[in-house]
Coordinates of C-alpha atoms in Angstrom, one line a residue:
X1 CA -11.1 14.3 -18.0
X2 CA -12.0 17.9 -17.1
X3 CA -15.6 17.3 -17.3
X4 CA -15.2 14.8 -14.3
X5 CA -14.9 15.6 -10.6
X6 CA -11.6 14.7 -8.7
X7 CA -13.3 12.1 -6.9
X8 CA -14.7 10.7 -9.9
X9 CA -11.1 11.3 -11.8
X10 CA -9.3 9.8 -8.3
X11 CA -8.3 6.8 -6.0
X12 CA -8.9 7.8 -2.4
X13 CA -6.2 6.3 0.4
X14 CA -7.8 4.9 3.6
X15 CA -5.5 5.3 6.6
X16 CA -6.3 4.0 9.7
X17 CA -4.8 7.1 12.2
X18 CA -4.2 4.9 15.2
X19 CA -2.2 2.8 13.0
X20 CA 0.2 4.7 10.2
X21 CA 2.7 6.4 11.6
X22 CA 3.4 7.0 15.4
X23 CA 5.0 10.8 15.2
X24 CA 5.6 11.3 19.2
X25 CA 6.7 7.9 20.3
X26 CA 4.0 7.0 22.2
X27 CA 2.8 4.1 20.2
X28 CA 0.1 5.5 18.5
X29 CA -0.1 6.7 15.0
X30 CA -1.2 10.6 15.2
X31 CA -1.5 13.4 12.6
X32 CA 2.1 14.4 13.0
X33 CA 2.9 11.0 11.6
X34 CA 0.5 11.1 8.7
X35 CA 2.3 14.6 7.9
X36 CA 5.6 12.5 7.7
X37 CA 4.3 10.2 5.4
X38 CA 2.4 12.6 3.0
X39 CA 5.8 12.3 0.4
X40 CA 4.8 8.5 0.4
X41 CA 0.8 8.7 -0.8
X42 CA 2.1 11.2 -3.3
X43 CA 4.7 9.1 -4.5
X44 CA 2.5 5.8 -4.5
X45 CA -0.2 8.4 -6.3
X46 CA -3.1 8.5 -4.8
X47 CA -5.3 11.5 -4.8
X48 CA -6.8 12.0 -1.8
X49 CA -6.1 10.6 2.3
X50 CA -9.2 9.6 4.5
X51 CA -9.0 9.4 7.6
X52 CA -11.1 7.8 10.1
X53 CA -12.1 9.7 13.4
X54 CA -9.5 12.1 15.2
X55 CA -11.7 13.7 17.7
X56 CA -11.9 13.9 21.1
X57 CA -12.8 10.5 22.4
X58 CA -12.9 8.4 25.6
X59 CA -12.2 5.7 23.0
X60 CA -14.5 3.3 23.7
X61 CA -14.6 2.7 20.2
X62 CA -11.4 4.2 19.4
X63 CA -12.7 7.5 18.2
X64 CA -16.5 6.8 17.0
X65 CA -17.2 7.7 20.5
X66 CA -16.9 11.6 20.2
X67 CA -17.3 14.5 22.7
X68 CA -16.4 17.1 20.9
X69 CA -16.7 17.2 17.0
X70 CA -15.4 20.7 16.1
X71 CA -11.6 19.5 18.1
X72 CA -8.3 17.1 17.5
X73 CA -8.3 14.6 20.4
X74 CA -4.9 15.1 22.4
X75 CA -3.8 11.4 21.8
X76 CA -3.6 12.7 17.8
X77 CA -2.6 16.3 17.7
X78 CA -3.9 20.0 17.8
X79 CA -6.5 21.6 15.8
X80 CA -3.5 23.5 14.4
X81 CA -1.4 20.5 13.3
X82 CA -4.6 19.3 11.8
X83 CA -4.1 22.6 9.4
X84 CA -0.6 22.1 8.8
X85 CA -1.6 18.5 7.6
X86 CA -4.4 19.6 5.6
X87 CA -2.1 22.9 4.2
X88 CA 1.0 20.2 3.7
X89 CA -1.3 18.0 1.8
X90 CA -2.6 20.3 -0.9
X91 CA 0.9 21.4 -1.7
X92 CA 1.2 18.0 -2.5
X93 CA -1.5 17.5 -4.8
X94 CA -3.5 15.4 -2.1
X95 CA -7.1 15.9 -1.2
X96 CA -9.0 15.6 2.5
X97 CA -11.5 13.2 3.9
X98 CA -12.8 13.1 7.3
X99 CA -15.1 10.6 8.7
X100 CA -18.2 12.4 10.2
X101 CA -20.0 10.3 13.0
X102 CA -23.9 11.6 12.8
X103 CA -25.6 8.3 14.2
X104 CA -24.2 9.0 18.0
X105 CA -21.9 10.6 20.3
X106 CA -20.3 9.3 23.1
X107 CA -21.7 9.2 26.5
X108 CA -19.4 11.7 27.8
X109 CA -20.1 14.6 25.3
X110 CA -22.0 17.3 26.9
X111 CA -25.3 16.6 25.0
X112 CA -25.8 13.6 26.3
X113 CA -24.2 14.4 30.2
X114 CA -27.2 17.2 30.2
X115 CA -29.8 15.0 28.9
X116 CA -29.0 12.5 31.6
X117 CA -30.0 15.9 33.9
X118 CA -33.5 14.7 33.9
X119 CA -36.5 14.4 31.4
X120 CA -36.9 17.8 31.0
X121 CA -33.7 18.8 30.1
X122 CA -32.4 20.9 27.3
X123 CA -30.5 18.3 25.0
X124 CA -32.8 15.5 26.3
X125 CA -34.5 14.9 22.9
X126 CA -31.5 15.3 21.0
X127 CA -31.5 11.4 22.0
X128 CA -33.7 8.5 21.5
X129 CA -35.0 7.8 25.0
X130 CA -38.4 5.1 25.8
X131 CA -40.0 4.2 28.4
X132 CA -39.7 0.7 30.4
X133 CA -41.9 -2.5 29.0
X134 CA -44.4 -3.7 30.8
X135 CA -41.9 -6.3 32.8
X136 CA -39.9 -3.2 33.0
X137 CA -37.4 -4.4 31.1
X138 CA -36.4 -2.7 27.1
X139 CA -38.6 -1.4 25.5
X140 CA -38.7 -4.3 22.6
X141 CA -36.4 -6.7 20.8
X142 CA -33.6 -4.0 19.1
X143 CA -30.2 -5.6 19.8
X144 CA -26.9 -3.7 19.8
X145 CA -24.1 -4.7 16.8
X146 CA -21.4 -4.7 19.2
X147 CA -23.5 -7.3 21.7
X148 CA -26.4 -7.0 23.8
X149 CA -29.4 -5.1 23.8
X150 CA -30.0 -1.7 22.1
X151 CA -31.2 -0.1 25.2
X152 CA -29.9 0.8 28.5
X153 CA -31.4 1.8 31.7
X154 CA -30.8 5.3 33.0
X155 CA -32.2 4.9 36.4
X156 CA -32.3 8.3 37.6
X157 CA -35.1 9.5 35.0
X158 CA -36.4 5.9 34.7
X159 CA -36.0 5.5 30.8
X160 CA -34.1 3.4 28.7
X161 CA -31.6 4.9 25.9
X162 CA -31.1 3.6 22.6
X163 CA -27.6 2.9 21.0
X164 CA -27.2 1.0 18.2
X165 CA -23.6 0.0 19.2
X166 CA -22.2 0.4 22.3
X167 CA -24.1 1.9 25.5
X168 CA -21.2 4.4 25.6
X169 CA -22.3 5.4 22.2
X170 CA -25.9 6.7 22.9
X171 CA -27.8 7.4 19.5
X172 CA -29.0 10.8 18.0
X173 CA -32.2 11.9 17.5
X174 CA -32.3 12.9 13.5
X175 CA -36.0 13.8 14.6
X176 CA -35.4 16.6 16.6
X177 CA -34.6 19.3 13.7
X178 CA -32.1 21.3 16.8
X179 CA -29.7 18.0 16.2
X180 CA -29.8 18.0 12.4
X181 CA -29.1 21.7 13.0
X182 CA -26.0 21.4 15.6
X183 CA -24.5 18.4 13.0
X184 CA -24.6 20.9 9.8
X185 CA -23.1 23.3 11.7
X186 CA -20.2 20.4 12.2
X187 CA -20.1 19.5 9.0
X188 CA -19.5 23.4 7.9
X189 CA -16.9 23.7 11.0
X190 CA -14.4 21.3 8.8
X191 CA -15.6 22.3 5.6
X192 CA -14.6 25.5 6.4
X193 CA -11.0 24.6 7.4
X194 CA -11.0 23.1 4.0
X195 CA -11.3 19.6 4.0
X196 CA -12.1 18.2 0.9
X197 CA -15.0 15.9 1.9
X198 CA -16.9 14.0 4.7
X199 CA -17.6 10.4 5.0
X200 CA -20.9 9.7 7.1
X201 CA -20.4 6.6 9.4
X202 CA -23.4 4.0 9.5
X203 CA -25.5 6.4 7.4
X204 CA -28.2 3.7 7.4
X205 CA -28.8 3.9 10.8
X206 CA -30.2 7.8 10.7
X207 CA -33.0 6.9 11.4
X208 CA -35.3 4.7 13.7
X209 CA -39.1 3.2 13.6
X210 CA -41.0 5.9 15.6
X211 CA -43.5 2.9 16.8
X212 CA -40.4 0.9 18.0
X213 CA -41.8 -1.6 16.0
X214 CA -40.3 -5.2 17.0
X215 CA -37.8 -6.4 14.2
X216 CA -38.6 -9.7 12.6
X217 CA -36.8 -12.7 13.1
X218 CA -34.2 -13.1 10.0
X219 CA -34.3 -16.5 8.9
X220 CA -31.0 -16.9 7.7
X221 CA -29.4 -16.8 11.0
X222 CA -27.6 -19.7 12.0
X223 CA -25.3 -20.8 15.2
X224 CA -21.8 -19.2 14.8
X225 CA -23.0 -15.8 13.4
X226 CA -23.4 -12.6 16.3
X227 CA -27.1 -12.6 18.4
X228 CA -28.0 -9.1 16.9
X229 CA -28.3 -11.0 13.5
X230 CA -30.9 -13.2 14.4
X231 CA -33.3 -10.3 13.2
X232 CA -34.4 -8.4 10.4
X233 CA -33.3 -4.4 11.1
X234 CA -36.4 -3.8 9.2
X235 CA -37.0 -1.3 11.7
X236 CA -34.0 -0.1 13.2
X237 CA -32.4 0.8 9.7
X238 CA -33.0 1.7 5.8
X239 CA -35.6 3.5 7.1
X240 CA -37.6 5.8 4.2
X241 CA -37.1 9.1 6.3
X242 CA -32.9 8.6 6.1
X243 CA -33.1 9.5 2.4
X244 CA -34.8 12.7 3.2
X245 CA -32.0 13.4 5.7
X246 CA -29.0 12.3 3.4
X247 CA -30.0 15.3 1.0
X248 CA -30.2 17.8 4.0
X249 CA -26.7 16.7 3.9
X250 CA -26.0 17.1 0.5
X251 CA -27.2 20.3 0.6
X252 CA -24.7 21.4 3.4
X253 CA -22.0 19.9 1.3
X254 CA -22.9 21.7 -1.9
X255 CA -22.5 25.3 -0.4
X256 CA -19.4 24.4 -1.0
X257 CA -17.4 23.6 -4.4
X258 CA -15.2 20.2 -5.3
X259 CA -16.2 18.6 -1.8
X260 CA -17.2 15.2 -2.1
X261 CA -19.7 13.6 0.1
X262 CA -19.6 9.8 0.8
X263 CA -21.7 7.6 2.7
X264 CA -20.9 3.9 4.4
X265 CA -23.4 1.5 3.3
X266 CA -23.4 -2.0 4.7
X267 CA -26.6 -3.2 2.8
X268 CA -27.7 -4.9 -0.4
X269 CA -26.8 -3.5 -3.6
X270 CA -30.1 -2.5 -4.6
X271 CA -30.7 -0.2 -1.7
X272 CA -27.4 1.4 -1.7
X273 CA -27.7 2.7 -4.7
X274 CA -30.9 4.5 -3.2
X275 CA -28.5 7.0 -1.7
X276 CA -27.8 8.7 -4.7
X277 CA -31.4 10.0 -4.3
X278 CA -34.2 10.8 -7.1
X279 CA -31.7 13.0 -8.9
X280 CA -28.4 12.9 -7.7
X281 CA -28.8 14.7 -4.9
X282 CA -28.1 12.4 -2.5
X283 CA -24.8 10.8 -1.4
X284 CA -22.3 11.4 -4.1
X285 CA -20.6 7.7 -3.4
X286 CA -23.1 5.4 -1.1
X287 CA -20.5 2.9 -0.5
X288 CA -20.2 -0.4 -2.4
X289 CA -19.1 -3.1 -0.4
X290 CA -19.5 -5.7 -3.4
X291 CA -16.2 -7.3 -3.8
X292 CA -15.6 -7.6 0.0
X293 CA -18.4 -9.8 0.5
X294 CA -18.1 -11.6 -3.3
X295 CA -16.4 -14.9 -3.7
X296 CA -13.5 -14.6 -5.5
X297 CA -14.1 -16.2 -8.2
X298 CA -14.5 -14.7 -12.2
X299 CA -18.1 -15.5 -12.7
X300 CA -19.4 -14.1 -8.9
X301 CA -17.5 -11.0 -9.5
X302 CA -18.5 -9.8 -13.3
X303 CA -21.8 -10.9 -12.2
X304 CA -21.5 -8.4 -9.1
X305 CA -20.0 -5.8 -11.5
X306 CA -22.5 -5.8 -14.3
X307 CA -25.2 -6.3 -11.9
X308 CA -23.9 -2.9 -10.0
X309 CA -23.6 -1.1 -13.4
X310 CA -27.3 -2.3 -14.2
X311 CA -28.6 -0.7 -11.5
X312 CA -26.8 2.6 -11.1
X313 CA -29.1 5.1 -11.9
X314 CA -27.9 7.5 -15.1
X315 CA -26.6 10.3 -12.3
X316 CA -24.7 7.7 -10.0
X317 CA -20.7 7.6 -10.4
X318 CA -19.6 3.6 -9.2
X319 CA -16.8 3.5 -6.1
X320 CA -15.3 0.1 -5.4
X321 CA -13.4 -1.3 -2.2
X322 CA -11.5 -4.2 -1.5
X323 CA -11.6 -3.7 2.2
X324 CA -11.5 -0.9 5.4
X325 CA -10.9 -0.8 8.5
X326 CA -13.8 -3.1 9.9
X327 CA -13.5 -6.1 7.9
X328 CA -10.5 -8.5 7.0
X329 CA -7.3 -7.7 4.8
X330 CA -8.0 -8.7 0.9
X331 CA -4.5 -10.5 1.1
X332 CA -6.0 -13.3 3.6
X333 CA -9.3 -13.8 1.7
X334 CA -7.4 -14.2 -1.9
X335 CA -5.6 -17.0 -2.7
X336 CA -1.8 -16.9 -2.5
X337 CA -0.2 -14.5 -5.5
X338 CA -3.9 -13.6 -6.1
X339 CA -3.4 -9.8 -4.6
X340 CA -1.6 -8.7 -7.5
X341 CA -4.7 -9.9 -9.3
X342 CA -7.0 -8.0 -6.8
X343 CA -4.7 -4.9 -7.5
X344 CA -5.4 -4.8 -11.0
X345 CA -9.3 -5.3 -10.5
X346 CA -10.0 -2.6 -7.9
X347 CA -7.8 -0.1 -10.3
X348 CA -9.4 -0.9 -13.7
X349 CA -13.5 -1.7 -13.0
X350 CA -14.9 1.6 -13.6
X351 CA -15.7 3.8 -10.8
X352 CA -13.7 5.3 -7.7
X353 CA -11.8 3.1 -6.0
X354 CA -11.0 3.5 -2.2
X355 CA -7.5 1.8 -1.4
X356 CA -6.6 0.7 2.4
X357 CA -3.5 1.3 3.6
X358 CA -1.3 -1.4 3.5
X359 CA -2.8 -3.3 0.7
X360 CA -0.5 -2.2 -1.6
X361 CA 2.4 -4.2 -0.1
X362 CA 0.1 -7.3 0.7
X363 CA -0.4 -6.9 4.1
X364 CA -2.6 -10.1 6.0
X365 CA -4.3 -9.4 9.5
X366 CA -2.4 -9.7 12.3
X367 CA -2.3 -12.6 15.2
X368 CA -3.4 -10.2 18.3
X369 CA -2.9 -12.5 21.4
X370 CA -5.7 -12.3 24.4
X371 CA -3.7 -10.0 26.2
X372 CA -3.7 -7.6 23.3
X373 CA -7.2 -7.6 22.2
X374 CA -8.4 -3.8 22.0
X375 CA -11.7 -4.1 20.0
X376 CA -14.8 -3.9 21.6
X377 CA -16.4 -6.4 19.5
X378 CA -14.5 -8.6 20.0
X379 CA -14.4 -8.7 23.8
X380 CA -18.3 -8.5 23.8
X381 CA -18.6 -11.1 21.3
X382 CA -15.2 -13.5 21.5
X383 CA -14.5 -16.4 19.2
X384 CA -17.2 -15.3 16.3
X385 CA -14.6 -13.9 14.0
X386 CA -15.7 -10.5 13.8
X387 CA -13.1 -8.2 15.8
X388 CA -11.5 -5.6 14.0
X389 CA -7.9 -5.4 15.2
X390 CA -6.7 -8.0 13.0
X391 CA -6.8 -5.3 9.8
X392 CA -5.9 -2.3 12.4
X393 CA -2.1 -3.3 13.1
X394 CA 0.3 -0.9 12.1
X395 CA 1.8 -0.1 8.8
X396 CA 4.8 -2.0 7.6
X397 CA 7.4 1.2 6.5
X398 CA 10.7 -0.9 6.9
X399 CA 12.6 -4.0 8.7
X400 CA 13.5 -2.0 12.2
X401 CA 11.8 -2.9 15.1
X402 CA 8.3 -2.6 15.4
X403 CA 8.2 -1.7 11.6
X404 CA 9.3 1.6 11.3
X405 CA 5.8 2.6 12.7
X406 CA 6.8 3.8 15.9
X407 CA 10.1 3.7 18.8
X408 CA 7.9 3.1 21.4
X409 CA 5.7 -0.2 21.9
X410 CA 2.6 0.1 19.3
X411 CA -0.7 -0.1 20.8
X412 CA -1.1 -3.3 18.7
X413 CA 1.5 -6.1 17.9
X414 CA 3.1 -5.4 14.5
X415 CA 1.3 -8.7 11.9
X416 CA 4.3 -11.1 11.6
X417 CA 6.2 -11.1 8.1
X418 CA 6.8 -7.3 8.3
X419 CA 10.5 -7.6 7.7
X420 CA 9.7 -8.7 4.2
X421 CA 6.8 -7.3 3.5
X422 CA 7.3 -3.4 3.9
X423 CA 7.5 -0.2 2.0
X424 CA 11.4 0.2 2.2
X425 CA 11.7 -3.1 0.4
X426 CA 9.1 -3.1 -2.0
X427 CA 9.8 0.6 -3.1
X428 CA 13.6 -1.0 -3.9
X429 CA 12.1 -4.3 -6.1
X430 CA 10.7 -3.4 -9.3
X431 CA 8.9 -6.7 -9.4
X432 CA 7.0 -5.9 -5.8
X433 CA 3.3 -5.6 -5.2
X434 CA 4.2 -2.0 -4.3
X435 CA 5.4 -1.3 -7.2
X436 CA 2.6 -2.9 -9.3
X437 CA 0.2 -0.2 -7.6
X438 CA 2.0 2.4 -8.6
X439 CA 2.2 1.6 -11.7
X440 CA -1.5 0.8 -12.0
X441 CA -2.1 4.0 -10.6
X442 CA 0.2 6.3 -13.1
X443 CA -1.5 4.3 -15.7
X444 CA -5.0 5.4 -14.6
X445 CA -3.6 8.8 -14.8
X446 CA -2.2 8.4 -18.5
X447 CA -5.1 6.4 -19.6
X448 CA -8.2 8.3 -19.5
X449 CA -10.2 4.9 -20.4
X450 CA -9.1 3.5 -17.5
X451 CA -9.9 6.5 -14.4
X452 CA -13.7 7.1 -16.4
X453 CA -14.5 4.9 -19.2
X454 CA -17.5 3.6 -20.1
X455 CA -17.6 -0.2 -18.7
X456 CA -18.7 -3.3 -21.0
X457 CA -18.4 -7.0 -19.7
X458 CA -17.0 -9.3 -22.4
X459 CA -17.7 -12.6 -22.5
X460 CA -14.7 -14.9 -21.6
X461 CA -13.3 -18.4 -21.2
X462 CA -14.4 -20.2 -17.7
X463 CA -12.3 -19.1 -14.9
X464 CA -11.5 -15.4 -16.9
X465 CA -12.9 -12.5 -16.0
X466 CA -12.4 -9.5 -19.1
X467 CA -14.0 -6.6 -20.0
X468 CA -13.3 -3.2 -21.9
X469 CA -12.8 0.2 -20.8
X470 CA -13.2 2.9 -23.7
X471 CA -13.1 7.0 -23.3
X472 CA -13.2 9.0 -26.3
X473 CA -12.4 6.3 -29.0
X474 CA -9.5 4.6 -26.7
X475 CA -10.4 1.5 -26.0
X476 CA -8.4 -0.6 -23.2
X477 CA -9.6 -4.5 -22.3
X478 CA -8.5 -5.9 -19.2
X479 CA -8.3 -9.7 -18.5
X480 CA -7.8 -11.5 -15.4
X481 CA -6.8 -14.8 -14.5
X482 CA -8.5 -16.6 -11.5
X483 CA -7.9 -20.2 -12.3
X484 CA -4.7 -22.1 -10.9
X485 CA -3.5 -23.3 -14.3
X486 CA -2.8 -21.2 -17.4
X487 CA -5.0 -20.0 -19.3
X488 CA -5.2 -19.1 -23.3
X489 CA -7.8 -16.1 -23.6
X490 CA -8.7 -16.0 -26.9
X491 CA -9.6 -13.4 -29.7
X492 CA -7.3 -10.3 -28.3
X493 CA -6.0 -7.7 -30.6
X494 CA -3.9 -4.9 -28.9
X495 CA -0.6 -4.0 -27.1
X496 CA -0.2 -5.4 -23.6
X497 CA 0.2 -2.0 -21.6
X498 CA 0.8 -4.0 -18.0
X499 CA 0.8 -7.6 -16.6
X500 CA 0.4 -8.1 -13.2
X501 CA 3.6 -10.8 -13.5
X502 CA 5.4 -8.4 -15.7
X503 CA 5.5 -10.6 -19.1
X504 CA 4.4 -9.6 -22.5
X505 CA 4.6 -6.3 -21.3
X506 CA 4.9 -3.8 -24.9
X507 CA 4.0 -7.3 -27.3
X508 CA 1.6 -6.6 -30.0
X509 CA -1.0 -9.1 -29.5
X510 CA -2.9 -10.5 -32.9
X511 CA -5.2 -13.4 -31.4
X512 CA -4.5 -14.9 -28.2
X513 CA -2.7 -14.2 -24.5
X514 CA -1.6 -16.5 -22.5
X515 CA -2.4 -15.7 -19.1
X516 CA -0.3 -17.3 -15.8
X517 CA -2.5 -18.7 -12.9
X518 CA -3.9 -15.2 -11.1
X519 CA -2.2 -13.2 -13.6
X520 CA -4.2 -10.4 -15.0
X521 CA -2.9 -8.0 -18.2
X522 CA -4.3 -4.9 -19.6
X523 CA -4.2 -4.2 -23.7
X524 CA -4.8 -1.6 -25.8
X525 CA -6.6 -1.5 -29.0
X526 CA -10.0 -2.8 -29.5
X527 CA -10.8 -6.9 -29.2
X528 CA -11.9 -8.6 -31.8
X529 CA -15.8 -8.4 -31.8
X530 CA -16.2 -11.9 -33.2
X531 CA -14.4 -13.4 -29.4
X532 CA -16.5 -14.3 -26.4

């Protein structure tokens, strides 16, 4: 596997920072807790630890609200306990991702406080600033994500500013070449330190219509879904200029060897693979939310993986996710015993898979009472189903109060079920979903086919999903269960390497496996051609 990349060879661990381990007691997971739990990610075997926004924040939107990129916000740490963590994690074989924010800073950062100076002031371009409509309301129709309009009055200078989330979160201007300047010169900052990549928040957001166009109406919307979905973004995203921006980016990023630049993506699959740009140089993994929005059934998602592999172009290397930190925990939107199942898919399609914490021991979004409720979104937009704390509540180390996470009370509840479901038990039970990632994991290691094989969909009984990984004349086919009765797949030759239930487990297989309801097997030795 030497001619790969480590991010094309790896499986890359999603902490939330908030969230994994509290380190000072205050209730708050911070780096000094993510340095006490860097013997876990090596033992679970993972290869590298990104980690969501750390910098100085008012925390308006818990850290994508910056006001300083190039520092460690208190509530987290010191610069220099950021380089113990990144030094402590390289001894361990683990790599670095940081979230970089490029669509906006917080309204506190000094950019934005000197642009709010007056219309002629030094950083006031480095925003998107227009004037008043002829009712002297905003200047058109752009609605904010997180509720409300896209604009706000600054009544001082008279003009409205754009932010695509919330007001405190004033947008860039990726225009102004002084900003794309000041952002590579961010980007370097960390690089330098020795971080092993960046991911670029809302990357398709870069970029605005200069006209400030209207969006369209989007006729899909329908009562129960947020008010900013009621349009098209046609203009306020996926613009044409963000591709030239994205391999500015690149470029910063390839001054330096092994880093690894990925890119969040929340839009249809035939745009995000756009990002990789005309030759590769683009983003090295636009993000590919497929199985988090796919039903979870076998036909929807080998049509969403063979689809995906159709249109990669020949340069682009495929990246899978199950979930993050913005939208609900796989374990709630599977059916019960079907994570084991989801385990075995994320690990085995082809392609870098990104794993979020606490899906390994099947953790479901919490109940956050009123009183609790910390997300923005949901505040702004109540009862819609779209707040994020539900997948944000801390990790589940152990039975102890509050979950091992923390002595003090944890800025959210702890989900319920946490004295079962924790690392401290699951590590002891060789039967656990814990213990079925780890072992999925050491077997991508072993198993070349598996960590970057070629991929071939297989045809299959209804209900059965299977297809066949093969690297250098090792050929491994993988077949999963989603029906709620047995199954007999048909027309298998091979060893069974690993069930997701444990059976069968080292049987030579000569024609058939039977297959439990959401059980899922992997065999080597190629299938017989004649099945499917």
């Amino acid at each position: 596997m030497a001619d790969f990349a480590w991010w094309q060879r790896g499986v890359i661990y999603q902490l939330y920072p908030r969230s994994f381990q509290d380190g000072d007691g205050d209730g708050v997971g911070d780096l000094a807790g993510i340095r006490q739990r860097l013997d876990y990610l090596a033992w679970l075997g993972v290869d590298a630890v990104w980690i969501p926004p750390i910098y100085p924040s008012p925390m308006a939107d818990f850290g994508y609200d910056i006001t300083d990129h190039c520092a460690i916000d208190p509530l987290f740490g010191t610069l220099a306990e950021f380089d113990a963590l990144l030094a402590e994690a390289h001894e361990r074989g683990l790599r670095v991702i940081l979230d970089f924010v490029p669509n906006h800073t917080s309204d506190m950062h000094p950019w934005f406080q000197d642009a709010l100076r007056g219309r002629d002031a030094a950083h006031r371009d480095w925003y998107l600033w227009a004037d008043p409509a002829a009712d002297g309301g905003p200047p058109n129709n752009w609605r904010s994500h997180f509720g409300g309009p896209a604009w706000t009055l600054d009544p001082a200078t008279g003009q409205y500013y754009l932010h695509a989330f919330l007001k405190e979160q004033p947008d860039l201007n990726w225009r102004n070449p002084a900003v794309a300047r000041a952002m590579a010169q961010v980007m370097r900052f960390w690089l330098d330190r020795g971080v092993d990549g960046l991911r670029l928040d809302a990357t398709w957001h870069l970029i605005k219509d200069e006209h400030l166009r209207n969006n369209p109406p989007d006729p899909s919307w329908h009562a129960g879904l947020p008010e900013h979905e009621k349009l098209a973004h046609v203009y306020t995203s996926d613009r044409p200029e963000v591709q030239r921006l994205v391999c500015e980016l690149r470029q910063v990023v390839d001054e330096y060897p092994d880093r690894v630049l990925i890119g969040e993506l929340y839009l249809p699959i035939e745009r995000v693979v756009a990002y990789y740009g005309t030759t590769g140089n683009g983003i090295h993994l636009p993000a590919n939310a497929l199985l988090i929005g796919a039903p979870w059934d076998a036909d929807s998602i080998g049509a969403a993986a063979d689809r995906y592999e159709a249109l990669l172009p020949v340069f682009g290397w495929p990246n899978w996710a199950l979930g993050n930190h913005d939208k609900p925990r796989i374990a709630g939107r599977v059916p019960p015993g079907h994570s084991r199942l989801a385990a075995l898919l994320l690990l085995t399609l082809r392609g870098t898979p990104t794993l979020y914490y606490g899906d390994e021991l099947g953790m479901r979004n919490g109940e956050i009472p009123p009183a609790a409720i910390r997300d923005p979104i949901e505040r702004n937009m109540p009862g819609l189903g779209r707040g994020r704390d539900p997948q944000r509540t801390p990790m589940q180390w152990d039975d102890s109060p509050n979950a091992g996470f923390s002595p003090g009370q944890p800025w959210l509840p702890v989900a319920a079920g946490f004295e079962t479901v924790n690392v401290a038990g699951q590590r002891a039970d060789d039967a656990s979903l814990l213990t079925l990632y780890r072992r999925l994991l050491q077997l991508r290691r072993a198993e070349p086919a598996l960590a970057v094989g070629r991929y071939a969909g297989q045809g299959a009984p209804p209900g059965i999903l299977r297809y066949e990984r093969e690297h250098d004349g090792r050929c491994l086919t993988v077949v999963l269960n989603f029906n709620e009765t047995p199954r007999r797949i048909p027309g298998l030759q091979g060893r069974v390497l690993l069930s997701t239930l444990g059976r069968d487990e080292g049987r030579d297989i000569d024609d058939s496996l039977l297959l439990l309801p959401g059980e899922g097997a992997i065999l080597a030795g190629r299938p017989d051609p004649a099945a499917g």
